[in-house]
PDB file of C-alpha atoms in Angstrom:
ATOM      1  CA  UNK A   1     140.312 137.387  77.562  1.00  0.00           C
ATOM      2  CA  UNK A   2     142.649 136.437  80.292  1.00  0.00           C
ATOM      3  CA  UNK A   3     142.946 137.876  83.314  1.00  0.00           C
ATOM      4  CA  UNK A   4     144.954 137.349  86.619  1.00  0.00           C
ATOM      5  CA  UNK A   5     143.329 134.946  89.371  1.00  0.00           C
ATOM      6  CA  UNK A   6     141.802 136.113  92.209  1.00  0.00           C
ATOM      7  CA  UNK A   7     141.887 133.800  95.682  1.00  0.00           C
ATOM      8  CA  UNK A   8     138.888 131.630  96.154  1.00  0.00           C
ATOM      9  CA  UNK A   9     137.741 134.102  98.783  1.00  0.00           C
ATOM     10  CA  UNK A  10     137.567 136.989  96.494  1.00  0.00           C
ATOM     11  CA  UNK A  11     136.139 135.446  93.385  1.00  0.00           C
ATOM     12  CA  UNK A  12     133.069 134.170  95.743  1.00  0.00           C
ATOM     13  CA  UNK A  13     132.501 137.626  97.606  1.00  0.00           C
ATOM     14  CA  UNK A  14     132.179 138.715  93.424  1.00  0.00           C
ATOM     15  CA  UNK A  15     129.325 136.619  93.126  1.00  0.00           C
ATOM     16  CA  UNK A  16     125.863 138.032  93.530  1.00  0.00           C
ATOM     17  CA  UNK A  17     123.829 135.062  91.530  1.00  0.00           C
ATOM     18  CA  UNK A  18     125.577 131.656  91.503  1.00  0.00           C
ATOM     19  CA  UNK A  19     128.750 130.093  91.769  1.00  0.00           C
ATOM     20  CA  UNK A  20     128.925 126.893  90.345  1.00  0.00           C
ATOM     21  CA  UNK A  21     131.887 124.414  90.635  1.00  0.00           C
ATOM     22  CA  UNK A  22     132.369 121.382  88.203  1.00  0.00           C
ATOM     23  CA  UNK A  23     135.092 118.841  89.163  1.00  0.00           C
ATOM     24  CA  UNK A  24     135.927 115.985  86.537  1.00  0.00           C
ATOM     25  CA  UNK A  25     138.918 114.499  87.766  1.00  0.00           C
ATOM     26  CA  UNK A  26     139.009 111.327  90.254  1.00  0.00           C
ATOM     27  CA  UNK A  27     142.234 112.389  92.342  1.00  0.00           C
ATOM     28  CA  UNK A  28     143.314 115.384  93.665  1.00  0.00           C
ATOM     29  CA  UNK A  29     146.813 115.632  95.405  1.00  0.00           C
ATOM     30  CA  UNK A  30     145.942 118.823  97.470  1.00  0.00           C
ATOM     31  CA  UNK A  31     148.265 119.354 100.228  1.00  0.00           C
ATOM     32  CA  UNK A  32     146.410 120.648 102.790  1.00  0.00           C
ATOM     33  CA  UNK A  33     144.049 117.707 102.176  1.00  0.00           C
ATOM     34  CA  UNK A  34     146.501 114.942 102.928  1.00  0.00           C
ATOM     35  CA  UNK A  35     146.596 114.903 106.817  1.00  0.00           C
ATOM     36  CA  UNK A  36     142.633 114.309 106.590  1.00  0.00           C
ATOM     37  CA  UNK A  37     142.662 111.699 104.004  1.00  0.00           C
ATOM     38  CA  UNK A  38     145.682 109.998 106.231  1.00  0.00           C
ATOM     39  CA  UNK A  39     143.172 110.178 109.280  1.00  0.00           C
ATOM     40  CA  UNK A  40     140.347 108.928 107.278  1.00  0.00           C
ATOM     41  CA  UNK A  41     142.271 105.574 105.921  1.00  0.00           C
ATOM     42  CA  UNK A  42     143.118 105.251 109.468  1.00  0.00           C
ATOM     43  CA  UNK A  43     139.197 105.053 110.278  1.00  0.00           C
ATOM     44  CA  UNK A  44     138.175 108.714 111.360  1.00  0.00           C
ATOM     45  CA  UNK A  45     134.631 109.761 110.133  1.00  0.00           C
ATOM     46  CA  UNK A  46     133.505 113.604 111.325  1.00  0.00           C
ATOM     47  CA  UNK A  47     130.839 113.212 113.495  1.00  0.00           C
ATOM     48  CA  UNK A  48     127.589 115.611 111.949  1.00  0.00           C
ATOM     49  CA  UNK A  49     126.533 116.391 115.507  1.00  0.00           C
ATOM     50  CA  UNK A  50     130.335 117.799 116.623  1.00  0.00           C
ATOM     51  CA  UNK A  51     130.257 120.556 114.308  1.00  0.00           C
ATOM     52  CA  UNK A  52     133.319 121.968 115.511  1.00  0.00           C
ATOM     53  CA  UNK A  53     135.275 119.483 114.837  1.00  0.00           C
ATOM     54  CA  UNK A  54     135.098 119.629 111.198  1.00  0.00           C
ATOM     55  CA  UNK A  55     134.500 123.138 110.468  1.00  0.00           C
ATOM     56  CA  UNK A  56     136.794 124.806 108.869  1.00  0.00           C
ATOM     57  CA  UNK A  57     137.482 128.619 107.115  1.00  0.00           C
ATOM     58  CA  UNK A  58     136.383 127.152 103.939  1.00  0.00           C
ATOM     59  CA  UNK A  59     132.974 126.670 105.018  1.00  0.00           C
ATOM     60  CA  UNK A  60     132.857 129.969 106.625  1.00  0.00           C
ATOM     61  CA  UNK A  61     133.623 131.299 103.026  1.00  0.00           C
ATOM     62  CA  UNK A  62     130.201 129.158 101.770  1.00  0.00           C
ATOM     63  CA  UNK A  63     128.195 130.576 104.608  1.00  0.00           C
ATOM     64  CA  UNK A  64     129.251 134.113 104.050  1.00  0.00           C
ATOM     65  CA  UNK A  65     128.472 133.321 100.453  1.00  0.00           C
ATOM     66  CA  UNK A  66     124.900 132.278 100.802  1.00  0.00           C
ATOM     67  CA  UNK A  67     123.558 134.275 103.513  1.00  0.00           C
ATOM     68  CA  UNK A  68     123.876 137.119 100.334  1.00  0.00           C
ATOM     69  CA  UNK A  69     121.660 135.029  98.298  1.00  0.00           C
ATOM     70  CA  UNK A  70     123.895 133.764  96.385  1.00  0.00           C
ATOM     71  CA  UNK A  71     123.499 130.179  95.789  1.00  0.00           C
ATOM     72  CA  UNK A  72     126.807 127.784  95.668  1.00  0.00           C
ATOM     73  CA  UNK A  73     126.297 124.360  93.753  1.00  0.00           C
ATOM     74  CA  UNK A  74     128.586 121.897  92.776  1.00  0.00           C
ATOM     75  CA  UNK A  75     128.855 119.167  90.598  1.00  0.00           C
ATOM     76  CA  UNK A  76     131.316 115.998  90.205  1.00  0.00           C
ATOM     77  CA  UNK A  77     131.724 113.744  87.129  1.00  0.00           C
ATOM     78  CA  UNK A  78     133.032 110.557  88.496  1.00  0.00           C
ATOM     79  CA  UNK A  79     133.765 107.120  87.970  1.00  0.00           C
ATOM     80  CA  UNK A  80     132.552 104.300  89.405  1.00  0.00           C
ATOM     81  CA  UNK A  81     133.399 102.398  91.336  1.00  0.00           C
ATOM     82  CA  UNK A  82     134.801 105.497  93.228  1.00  0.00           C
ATOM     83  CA  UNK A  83     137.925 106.023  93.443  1.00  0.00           C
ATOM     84  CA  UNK A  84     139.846 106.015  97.262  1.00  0.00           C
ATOM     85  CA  UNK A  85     140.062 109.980  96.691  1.00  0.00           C
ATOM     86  CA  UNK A  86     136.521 110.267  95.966  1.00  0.00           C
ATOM     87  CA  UNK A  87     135.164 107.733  98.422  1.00  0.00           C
ATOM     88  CA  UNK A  88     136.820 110.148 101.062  1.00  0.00           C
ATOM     89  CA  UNK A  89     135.520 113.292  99.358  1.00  0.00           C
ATOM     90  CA  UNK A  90     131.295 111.564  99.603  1.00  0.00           C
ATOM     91  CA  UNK A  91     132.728 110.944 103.303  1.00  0.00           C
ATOM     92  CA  UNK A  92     133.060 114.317 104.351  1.00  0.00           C
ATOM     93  CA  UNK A  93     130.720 115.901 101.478  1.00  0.00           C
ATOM     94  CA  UNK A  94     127.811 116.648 104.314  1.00  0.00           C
ATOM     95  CA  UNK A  95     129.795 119.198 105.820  1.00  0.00           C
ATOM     96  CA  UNK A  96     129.830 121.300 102.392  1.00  0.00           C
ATOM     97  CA  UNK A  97     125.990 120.779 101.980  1.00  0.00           C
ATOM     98  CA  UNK A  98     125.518 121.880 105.945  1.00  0.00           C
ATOM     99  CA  UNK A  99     127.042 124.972 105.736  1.00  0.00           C
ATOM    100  CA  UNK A 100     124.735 125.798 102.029  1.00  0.00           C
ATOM    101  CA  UNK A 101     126.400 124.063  99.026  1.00  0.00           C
ATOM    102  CA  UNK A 102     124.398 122.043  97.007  1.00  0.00           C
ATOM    103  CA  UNK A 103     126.136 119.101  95.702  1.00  0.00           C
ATOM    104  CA  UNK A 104     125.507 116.172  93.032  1.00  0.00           C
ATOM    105  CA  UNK A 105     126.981 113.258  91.257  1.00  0.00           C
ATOM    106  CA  UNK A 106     127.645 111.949  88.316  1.00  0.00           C
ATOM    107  CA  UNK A 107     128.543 108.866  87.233  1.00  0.00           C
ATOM    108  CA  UNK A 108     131.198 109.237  84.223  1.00  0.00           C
ATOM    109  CA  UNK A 109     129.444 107.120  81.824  1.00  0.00           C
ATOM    110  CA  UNK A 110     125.895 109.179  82.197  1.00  0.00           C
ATOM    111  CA  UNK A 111     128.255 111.762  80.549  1.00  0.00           C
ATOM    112  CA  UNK A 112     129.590 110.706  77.568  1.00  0.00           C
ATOM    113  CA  UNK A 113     127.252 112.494  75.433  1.00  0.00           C
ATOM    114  CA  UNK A 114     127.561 115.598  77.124  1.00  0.00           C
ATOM    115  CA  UNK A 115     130.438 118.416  75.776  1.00  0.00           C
ATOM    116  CA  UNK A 116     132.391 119.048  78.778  1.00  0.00           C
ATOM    117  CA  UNK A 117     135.100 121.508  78.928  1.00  0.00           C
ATOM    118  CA  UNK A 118     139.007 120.451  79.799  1.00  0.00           C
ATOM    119  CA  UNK A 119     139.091 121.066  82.990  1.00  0.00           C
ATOM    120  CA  UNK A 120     137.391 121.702  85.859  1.00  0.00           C
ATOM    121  CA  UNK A 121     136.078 125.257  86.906  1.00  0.00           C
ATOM    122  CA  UNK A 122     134.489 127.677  88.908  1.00  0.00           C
ATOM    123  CA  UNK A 123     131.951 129.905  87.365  1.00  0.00           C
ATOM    124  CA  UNK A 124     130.726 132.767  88.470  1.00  0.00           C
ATOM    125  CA  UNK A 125     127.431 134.426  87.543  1.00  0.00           C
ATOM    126  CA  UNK A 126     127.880 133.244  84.514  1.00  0.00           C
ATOM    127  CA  UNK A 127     130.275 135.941  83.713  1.00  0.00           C
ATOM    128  CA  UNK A 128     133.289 134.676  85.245  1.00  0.00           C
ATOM    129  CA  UNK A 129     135.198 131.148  84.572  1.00  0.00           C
ATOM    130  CA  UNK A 130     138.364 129.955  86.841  1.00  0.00           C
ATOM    131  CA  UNK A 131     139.878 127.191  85.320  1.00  0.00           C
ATOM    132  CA  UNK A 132     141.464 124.504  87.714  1.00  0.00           C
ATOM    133  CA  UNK A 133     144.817 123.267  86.225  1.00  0.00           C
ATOM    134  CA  UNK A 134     146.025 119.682  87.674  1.00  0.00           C
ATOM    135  CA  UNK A 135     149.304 117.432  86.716  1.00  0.00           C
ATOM    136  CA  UNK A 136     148.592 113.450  86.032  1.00  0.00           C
ATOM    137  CA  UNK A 137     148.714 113.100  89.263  1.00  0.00           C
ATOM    138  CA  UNK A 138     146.227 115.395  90.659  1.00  0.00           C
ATOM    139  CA  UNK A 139     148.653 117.714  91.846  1.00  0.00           C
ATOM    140  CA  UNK A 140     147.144 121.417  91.469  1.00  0.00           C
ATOM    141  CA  UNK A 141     149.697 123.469  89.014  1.00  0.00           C
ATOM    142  CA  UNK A 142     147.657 126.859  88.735  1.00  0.00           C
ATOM    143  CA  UNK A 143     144.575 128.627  88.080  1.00  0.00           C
ATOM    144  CA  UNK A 144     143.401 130.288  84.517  1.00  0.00           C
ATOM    145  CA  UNK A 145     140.374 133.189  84.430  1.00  0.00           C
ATOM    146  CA  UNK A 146     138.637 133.991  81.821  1.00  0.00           C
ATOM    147  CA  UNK A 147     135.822 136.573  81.205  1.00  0.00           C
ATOM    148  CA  UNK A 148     135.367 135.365  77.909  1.00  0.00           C
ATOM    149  CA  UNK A 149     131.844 135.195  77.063  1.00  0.00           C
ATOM    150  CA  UNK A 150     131.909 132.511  74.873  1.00  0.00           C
ATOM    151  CA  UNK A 151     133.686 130.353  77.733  1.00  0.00           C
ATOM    152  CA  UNK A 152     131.383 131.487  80.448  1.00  0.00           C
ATOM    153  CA  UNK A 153     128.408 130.067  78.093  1.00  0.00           C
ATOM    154  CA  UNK A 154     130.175 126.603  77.562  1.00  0.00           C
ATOM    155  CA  UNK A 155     131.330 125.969  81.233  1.00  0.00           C
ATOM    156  CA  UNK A 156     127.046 127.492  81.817  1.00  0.00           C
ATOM    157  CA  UNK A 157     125.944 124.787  79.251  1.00  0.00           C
ATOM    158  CA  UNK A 158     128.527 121.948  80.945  1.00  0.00           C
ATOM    159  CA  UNK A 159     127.275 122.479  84.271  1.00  0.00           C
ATOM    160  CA  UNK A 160     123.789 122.770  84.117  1.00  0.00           C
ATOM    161  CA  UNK A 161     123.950 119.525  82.093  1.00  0.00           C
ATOM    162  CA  UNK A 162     125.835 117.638  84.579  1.00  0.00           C
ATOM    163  CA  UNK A 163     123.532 119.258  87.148  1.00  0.00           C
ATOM    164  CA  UNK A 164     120.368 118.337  85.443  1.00  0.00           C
ATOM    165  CA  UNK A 165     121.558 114.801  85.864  1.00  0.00           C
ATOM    166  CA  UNK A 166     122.939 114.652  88.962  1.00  0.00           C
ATOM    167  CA  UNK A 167     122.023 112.921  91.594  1.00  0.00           C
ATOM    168  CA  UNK A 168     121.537 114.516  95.238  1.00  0.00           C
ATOM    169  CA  UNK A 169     124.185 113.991  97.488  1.00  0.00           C
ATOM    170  CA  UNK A 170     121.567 113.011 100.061  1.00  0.00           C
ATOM    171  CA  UNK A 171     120.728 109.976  97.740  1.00  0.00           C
ATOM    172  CA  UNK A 172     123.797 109.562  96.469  1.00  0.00           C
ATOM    173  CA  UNK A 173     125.162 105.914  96.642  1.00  0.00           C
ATOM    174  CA  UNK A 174     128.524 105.415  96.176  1.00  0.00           C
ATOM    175  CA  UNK A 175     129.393 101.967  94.270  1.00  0.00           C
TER     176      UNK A 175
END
């Protein structure tokens, strides 16, 4: 079953177990990203000791989120060697695991054997799947939810694959 989309904000105050968040694609064309990754080809790294210069209301959202008990992990397939996109994303990746996400990676070819949905997804308590739609180009083009049981248990069975073997963004080398 289908059902309309709720904001990001609204399907992680739903949560009361997990939210888990599997990304599989190597670019994203996210608007609001491209001032950052413009400052980050020209050389800018965020400083982990000036935490307010990289904070932002999305992290706020992952605080609020675990200081419930919920717990917030996320996951990326990539390839390797990274992509530009991606090589920013591991860049700035800390500030997600300091404010209570848990985050791994996953090199693409580790995951050939493993049946990965479509596209990539937020699921929550297992209950709950938002589907991320992208163009070619990375270029978000909507959002798909889906209480369908049968969905929740795939996107359940892809993540905690890719999870399982993951490796720590604290460990994490990029090639």
């Amino acid at each position: 079953m289908t059902v309309a989309a709720p904001t990001y904000a609204e399907l992680l105050s739903s949560a009361t177990e997990r939210a888990v968040h599997l990304e599989m694609r190597d670019v994203y064309m996210v608007d609001s990203e491209q001032s950052r990754i413009a400052a980050w080809k020209g050389g800018h790294r965020h400083d982990p000791a000036d935490r307010e210069s990289w904070w932002r209301p999305w992290l706020d959202l992952i605080v609020a989120t675990v200081a419930r008990g919920v717990t917030v992990r996320r996951a990326r397939v990539v390839s390797e060697p990274l992509s530009e996109y991606l090589r920013y994303s591991h860049s700035y990746a800390f500030t997600n695991v300091a404010a209570g996400e848990e985050l791994r990676w996953l090199a693409r070819r580790r995951a050939s054997d493993l049946a990965l949905p479509g596209n990539d997804f937020w699921l929550v308590d297992d209950r709950l799947v938002l589907f991320n739609h992208f163009d070619g180009d990375g270029r978000p083009t909507g959002t798909e939810m889906t209480k369908d049981a049968d969905v929740a248990k795939l996107c359940a069975s892809a993540f905690d694959a890719v999870w399982e073997r993951g490796i720590d963004h604290a460990t994490y080398r990029p090639s």
